[in-house]
CSV table of C-alpha atoms in Angstrom, one decimal:
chain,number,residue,atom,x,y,z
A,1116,UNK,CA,156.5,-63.9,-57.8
A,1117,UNK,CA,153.9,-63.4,-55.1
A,1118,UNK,CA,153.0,-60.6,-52.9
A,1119,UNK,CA,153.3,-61.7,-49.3
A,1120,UNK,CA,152.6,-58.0,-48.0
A,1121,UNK,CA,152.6,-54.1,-49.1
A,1122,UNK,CA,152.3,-51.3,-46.9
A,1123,UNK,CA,152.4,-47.6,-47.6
A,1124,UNK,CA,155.4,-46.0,-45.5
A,1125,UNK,CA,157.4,-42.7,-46.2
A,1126,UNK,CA,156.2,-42.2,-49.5
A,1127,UNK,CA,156.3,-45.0,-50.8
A,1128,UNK,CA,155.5,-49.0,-51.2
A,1129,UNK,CA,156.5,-51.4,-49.1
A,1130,UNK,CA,156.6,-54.8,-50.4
A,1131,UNK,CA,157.4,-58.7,-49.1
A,1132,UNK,CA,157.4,-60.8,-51.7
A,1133,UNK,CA,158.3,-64.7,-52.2
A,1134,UNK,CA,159.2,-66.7,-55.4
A,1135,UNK,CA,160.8,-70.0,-56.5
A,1136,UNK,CA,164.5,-69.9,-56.9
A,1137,UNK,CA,165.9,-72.1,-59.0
A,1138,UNK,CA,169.1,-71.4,-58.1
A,1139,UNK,CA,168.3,-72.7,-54.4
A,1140,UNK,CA,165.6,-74.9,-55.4
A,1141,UNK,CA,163.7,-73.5,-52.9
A,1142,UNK,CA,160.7,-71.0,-52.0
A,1143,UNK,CA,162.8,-67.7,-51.6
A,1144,UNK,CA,161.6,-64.2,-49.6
A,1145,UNK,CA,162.7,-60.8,-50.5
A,1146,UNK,CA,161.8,-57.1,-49.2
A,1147,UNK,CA,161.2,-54.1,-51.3
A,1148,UNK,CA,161.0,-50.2,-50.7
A,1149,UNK,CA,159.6,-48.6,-53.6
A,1150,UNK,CA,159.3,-44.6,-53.4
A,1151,UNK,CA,156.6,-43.0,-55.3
A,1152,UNK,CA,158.0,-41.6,-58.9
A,1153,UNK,CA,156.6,-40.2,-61.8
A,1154,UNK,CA,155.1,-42.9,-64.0
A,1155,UNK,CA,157.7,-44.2,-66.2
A,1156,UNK,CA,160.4,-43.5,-64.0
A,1157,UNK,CA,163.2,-45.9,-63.4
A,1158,UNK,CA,164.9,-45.5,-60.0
A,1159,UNK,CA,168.3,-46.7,-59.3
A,1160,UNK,CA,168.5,-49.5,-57.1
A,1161,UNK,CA,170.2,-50.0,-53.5
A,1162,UNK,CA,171.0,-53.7,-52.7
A,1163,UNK,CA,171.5,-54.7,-48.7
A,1164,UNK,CA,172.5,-58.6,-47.7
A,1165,UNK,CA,171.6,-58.9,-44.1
A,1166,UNK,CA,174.1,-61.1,-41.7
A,1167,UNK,CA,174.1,-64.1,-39.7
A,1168,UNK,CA,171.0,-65.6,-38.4
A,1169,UNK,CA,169.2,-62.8,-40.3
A,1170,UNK,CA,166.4,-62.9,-42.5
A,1171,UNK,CA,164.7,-60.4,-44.8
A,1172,UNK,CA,163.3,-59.2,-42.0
A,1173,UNK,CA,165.6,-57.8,-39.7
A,1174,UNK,CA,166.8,-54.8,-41.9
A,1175,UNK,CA,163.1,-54.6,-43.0
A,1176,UNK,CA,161.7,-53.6,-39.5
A,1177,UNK,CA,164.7,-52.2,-38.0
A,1178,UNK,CA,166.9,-50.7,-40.5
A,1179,UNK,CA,165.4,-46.9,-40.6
A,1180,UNK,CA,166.1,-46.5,-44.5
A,1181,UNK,CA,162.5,-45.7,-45.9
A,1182,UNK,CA,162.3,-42.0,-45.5
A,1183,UNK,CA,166.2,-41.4,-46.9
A,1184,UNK,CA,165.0,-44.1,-49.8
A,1185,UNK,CA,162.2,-41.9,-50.4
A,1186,UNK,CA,164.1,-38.7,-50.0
A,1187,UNK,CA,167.1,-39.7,-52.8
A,1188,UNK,CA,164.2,-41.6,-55.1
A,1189,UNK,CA,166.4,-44.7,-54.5
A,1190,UNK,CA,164.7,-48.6,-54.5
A,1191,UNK,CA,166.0,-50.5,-51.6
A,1192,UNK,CA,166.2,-54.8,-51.9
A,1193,UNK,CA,167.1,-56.8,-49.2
A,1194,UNK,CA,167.2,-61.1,-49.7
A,1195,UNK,CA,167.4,-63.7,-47.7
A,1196,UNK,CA,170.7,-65.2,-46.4
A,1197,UNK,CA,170.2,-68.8,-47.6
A,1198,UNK,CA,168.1,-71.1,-48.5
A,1199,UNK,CA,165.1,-72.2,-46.4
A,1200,UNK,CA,163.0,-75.3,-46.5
A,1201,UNK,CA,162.6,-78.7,-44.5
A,1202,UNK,CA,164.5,-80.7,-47.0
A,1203,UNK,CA,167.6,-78.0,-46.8
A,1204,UNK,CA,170.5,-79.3,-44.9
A,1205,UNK,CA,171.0,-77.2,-41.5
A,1206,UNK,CA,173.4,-77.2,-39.2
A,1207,UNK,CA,171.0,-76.5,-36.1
A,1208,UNK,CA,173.0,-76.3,-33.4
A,1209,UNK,CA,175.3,-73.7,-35.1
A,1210,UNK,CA,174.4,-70.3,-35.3
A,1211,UNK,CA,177.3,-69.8,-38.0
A,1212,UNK,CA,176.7,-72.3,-40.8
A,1213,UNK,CA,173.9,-73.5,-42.7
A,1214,UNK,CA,170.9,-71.9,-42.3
A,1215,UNK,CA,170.6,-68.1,-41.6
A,1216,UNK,CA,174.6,-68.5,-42.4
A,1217,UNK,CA,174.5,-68.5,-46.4
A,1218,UNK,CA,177.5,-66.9,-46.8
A,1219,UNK,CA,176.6,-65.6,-50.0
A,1220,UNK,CA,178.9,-68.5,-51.8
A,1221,UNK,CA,177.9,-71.0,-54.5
A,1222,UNK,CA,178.8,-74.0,-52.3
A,1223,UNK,CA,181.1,-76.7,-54.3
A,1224,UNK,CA,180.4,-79.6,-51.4
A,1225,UNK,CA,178.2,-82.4,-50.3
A,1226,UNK,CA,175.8,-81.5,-49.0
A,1227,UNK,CA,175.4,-78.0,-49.0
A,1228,UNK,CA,175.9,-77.5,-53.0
A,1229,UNK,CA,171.9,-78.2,-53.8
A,1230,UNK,CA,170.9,-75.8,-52.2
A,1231,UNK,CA,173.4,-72.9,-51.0
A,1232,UNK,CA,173.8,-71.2,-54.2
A,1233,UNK,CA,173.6,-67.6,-52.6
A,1234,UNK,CA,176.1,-66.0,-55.1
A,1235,UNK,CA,174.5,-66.7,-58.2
A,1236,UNK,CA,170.8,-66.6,-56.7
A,1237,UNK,CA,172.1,-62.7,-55.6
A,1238,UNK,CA,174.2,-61.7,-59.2
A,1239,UNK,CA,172.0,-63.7,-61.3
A,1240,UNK,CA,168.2,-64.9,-60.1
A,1241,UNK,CA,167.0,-62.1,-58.5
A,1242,UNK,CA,168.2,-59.8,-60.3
A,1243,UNK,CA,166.6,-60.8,-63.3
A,1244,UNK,CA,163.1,-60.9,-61.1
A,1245,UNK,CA,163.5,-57.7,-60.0
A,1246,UNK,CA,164.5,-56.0,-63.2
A,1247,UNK,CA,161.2,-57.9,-64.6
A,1248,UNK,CA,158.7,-56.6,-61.7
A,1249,UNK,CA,159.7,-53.0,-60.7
A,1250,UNK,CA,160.8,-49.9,-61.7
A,1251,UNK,CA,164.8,-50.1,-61.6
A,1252,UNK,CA,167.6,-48.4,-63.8
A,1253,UNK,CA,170.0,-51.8,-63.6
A,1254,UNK,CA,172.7,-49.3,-64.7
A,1255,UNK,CA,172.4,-47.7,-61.9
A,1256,UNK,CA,172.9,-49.9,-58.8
A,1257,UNK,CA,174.5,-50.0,-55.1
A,1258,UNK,CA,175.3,-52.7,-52.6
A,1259,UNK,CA,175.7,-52.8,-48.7
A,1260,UNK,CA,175.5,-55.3,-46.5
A,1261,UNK,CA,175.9,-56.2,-42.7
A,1262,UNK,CA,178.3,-58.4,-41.0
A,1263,UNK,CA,178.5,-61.6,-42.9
A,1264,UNK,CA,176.2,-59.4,-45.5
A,1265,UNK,CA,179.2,-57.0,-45.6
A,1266,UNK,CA,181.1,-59.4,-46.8
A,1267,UNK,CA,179.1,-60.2,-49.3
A,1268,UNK,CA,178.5,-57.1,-50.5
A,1269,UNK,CA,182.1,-56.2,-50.6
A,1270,UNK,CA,182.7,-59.6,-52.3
A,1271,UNK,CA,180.0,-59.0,-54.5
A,1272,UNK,CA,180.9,-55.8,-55.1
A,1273,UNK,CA,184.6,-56.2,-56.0
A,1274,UNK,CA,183.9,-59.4,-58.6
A,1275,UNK,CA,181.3,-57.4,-60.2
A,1276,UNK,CA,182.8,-53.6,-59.8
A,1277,UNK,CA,181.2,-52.7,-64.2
A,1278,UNK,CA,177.7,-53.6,-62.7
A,1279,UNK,CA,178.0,-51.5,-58.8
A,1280,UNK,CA,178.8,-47.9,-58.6
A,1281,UNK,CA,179.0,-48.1,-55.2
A,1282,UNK,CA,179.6,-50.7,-52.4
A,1283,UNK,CA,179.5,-50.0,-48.7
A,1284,UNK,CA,179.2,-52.2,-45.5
A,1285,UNK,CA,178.2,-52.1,-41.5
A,1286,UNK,CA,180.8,-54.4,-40.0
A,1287,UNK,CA,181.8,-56.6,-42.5
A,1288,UNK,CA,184.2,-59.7,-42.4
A,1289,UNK,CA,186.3,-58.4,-44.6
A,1290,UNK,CA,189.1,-61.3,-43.9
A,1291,UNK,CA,186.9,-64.3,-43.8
A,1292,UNK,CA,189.6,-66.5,-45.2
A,1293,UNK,CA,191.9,-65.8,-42.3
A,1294,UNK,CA,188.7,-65.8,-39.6
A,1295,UNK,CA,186.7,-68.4,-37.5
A,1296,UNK,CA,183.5,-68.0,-38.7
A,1297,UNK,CA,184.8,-67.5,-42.6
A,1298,UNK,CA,187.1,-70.2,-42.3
A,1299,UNK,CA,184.8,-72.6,-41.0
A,1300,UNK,CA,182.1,-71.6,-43.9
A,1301,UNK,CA,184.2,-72.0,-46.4
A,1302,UNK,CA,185.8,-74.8,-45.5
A,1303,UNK,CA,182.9,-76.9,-45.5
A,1304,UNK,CA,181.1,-74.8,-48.5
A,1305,UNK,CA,184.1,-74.9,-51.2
A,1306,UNK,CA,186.4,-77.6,-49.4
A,1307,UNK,CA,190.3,-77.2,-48.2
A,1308,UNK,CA,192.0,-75.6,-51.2
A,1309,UNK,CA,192.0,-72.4,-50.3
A,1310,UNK,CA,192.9,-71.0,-53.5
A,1311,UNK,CA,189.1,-71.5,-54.2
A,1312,UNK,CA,188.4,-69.3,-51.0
A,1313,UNK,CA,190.0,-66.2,-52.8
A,1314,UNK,CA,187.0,-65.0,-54.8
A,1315,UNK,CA,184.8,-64.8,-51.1
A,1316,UNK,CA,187.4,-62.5,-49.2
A,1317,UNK,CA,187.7,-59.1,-49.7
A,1318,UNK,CA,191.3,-58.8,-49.3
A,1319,UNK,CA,192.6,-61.4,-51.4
A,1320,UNK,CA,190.3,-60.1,-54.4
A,1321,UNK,CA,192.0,-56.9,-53.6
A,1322,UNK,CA,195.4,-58.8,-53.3
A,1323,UNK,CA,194.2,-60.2,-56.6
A,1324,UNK,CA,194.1,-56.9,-58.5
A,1325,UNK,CA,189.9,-56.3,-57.9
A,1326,UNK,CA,189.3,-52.5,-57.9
A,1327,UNK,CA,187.1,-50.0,-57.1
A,1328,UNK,CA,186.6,-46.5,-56.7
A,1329,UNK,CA,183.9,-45.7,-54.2
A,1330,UNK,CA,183.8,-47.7,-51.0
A,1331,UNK,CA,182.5,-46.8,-47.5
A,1332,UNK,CA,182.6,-48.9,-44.5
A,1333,UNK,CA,181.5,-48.3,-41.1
A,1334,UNK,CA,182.8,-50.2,-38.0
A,1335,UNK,CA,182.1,-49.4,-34.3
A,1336,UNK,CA,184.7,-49.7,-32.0
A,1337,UNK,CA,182.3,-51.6,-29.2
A,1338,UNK,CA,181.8,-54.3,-31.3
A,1339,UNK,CA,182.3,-57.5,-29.7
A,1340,UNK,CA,183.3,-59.3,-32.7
A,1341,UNK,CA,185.6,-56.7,-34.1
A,1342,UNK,CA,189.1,-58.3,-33.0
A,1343,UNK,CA,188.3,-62.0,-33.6
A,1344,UNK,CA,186.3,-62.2,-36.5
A,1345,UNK,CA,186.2,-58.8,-38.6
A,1346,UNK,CA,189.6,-57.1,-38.2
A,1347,UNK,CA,188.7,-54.2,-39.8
A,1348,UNK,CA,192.1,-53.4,-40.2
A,1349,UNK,CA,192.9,-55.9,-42.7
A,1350,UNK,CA,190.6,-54.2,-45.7
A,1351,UNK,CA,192.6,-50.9,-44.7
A,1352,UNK,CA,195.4,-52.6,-45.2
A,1353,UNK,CA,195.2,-53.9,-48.0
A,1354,UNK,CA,193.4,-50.7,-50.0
A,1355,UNK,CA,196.3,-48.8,-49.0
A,1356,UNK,CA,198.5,-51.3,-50.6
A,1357,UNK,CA,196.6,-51.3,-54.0
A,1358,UNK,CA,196.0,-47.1,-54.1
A,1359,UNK,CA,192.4,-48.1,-53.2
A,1360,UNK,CA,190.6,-44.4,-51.5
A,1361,UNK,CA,188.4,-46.4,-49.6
A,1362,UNK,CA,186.5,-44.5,-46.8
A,1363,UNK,CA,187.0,-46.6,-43.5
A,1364,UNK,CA,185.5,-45.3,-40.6
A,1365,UNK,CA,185.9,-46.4,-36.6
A,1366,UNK,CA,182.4,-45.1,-35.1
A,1367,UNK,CA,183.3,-44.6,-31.9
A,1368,UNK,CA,180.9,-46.7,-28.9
A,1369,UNK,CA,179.0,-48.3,-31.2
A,1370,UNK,CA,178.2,-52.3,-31.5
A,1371,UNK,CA,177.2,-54.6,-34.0
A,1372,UNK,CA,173.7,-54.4,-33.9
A,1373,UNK,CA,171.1,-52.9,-35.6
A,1374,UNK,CA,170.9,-49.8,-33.1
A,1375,UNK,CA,174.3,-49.0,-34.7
A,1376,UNK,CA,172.9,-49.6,-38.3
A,1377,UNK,CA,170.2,-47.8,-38.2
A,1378,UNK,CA,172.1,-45.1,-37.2
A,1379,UNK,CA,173.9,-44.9,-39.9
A,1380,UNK,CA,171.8,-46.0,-42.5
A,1381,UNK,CA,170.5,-42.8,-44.4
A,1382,UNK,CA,174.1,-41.3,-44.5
A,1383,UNK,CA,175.1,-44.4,-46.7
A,1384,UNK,CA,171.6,-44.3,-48.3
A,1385,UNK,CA,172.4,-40.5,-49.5
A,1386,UNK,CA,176.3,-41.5,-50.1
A,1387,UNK,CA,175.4,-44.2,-52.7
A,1388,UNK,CA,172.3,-42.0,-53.9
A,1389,UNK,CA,174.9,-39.2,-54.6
A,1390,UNK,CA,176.7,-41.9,-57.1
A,1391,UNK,CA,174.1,-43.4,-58.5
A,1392,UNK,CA,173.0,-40.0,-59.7
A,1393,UNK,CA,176.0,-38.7,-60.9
């Protein structure tokens, strides 16, 4: 692991940092916020997968979650959506796929399978690095996400509900099975049987008996995507078909961009923090 960058902010560290996946088989970039603890402290540990044409970057500089991060003692990582490199394949002209547009999947086809192996690179890879290189309680651990990093977190979430206390999103696609812009990613990730879809879509985990007790999502009403591609409605659905208390809440006016994020974000930084703890 190398240190790209660290800068003191809210008291605390924090960090860009770079490594060699080889789950990807490529050079992979992370963020870190660190708050200061005591020495010896181990901090529980707040996850966030960015969405579509995203980077580490965007939730870096303009997600507002430093001073609640340093307020709740809680570590905050946010990945990269894919894989990045000159010899990964790319669908340029489409904002949607490939690049920027991981999906958080481990891809089954030619010729994405190489290299877009987001799932296990998230669950399994850098996991391991950070438990190795900072000051985490892995038994203590949250995930969010936005947009197509909702639905990974969600995804993510659900498949592995022993290892997260808590799972929330910012506009997730929580149908991407039944979606353009899932439909079109999986298809060409995992291939036409779409009983191999299943285990990427919120709903049909939760079809599929996956449980779990402490879910928030937020949505905004002005979101230009809402009715085509997230349909909100849908993960509602299908918690209050499975007994599933999930909190699922229509911000009214707001979009899908970070404005509406950052808005948000220290209410779910406190909301997991307040689980983590407990």
């Amino acid at each position: 692991m190398e240190t790209v960058s660290e800068n003191r902010s809210h008291g605390g560290t924090q960090g860009v940092y770079s490594h060699s996946s080889g789950q990807t088989g490529t050079e992979m970039t992370f963020s870190v916020f660190v708050p200061d603890h005591a020495e010896g402290a181990k901090l529980p540990v707040l996850w966030y997968l960015s969405g579509l044409t995203c980077t580490h970057a965007n939730v870096t500089e303009k997600g507002e979650y430093r001073a609640a991060c340093a307020e709740h003692g809680v570590i905050f990582v946010a990945p990269d959506t894919s894989p990045r490199g000159d010899d990964v394949p790319d669908a340029a002209d489409e904002y949607d796929f490939g690049k920027g547009a991981g999906f958080y999947v481990d891809a089954t086809q030619q010729p994405w399978s190489k290299h877009y192996r987001m799932r296990s690179y998230i669950e399994s890879e850098l996991s391991d690095l950070i438990a190795s290189n900072f000051p985490v309680d892995m038994e203590r651990q949250g995930i969010t996400g936005h947009s197509m990093g909702g639905h990974g977190a969600l995804t993510i979430g659900l498949r592995n509900a022993d290892r997260f206390t808590s799972i929330s999103a910012f506009s997730p696609i929580v149908a991407p099975s039944q979606v353009p812009w899932g439909e079109k990613a999986l298809g060409r990730y995992l291939g036409d049987d779409r009983s191999a879809w299943r285990e990427y879509d919120a709903c049909a985990l939760i079809e599929d008996s996956a449980r779990h007790p402490n879910i928030l999502v937020d949505q905004g009403t002005a979101d230009n995507f809402l009715e085509e591609q997230l349909q909100t409605h849908r993960l509602a659905e299908a918690c209050n078909a499975a007994g599933i208390d999930a909190t699922i809440r229509m911000q009214e006016g707001y979009d899908h961009s970070y404005y509406f994020i950052s808005t948000f974000m220290a209410e779910h930084v406190g909301w997991h923090a307040e689980r983590l703890k407990a």
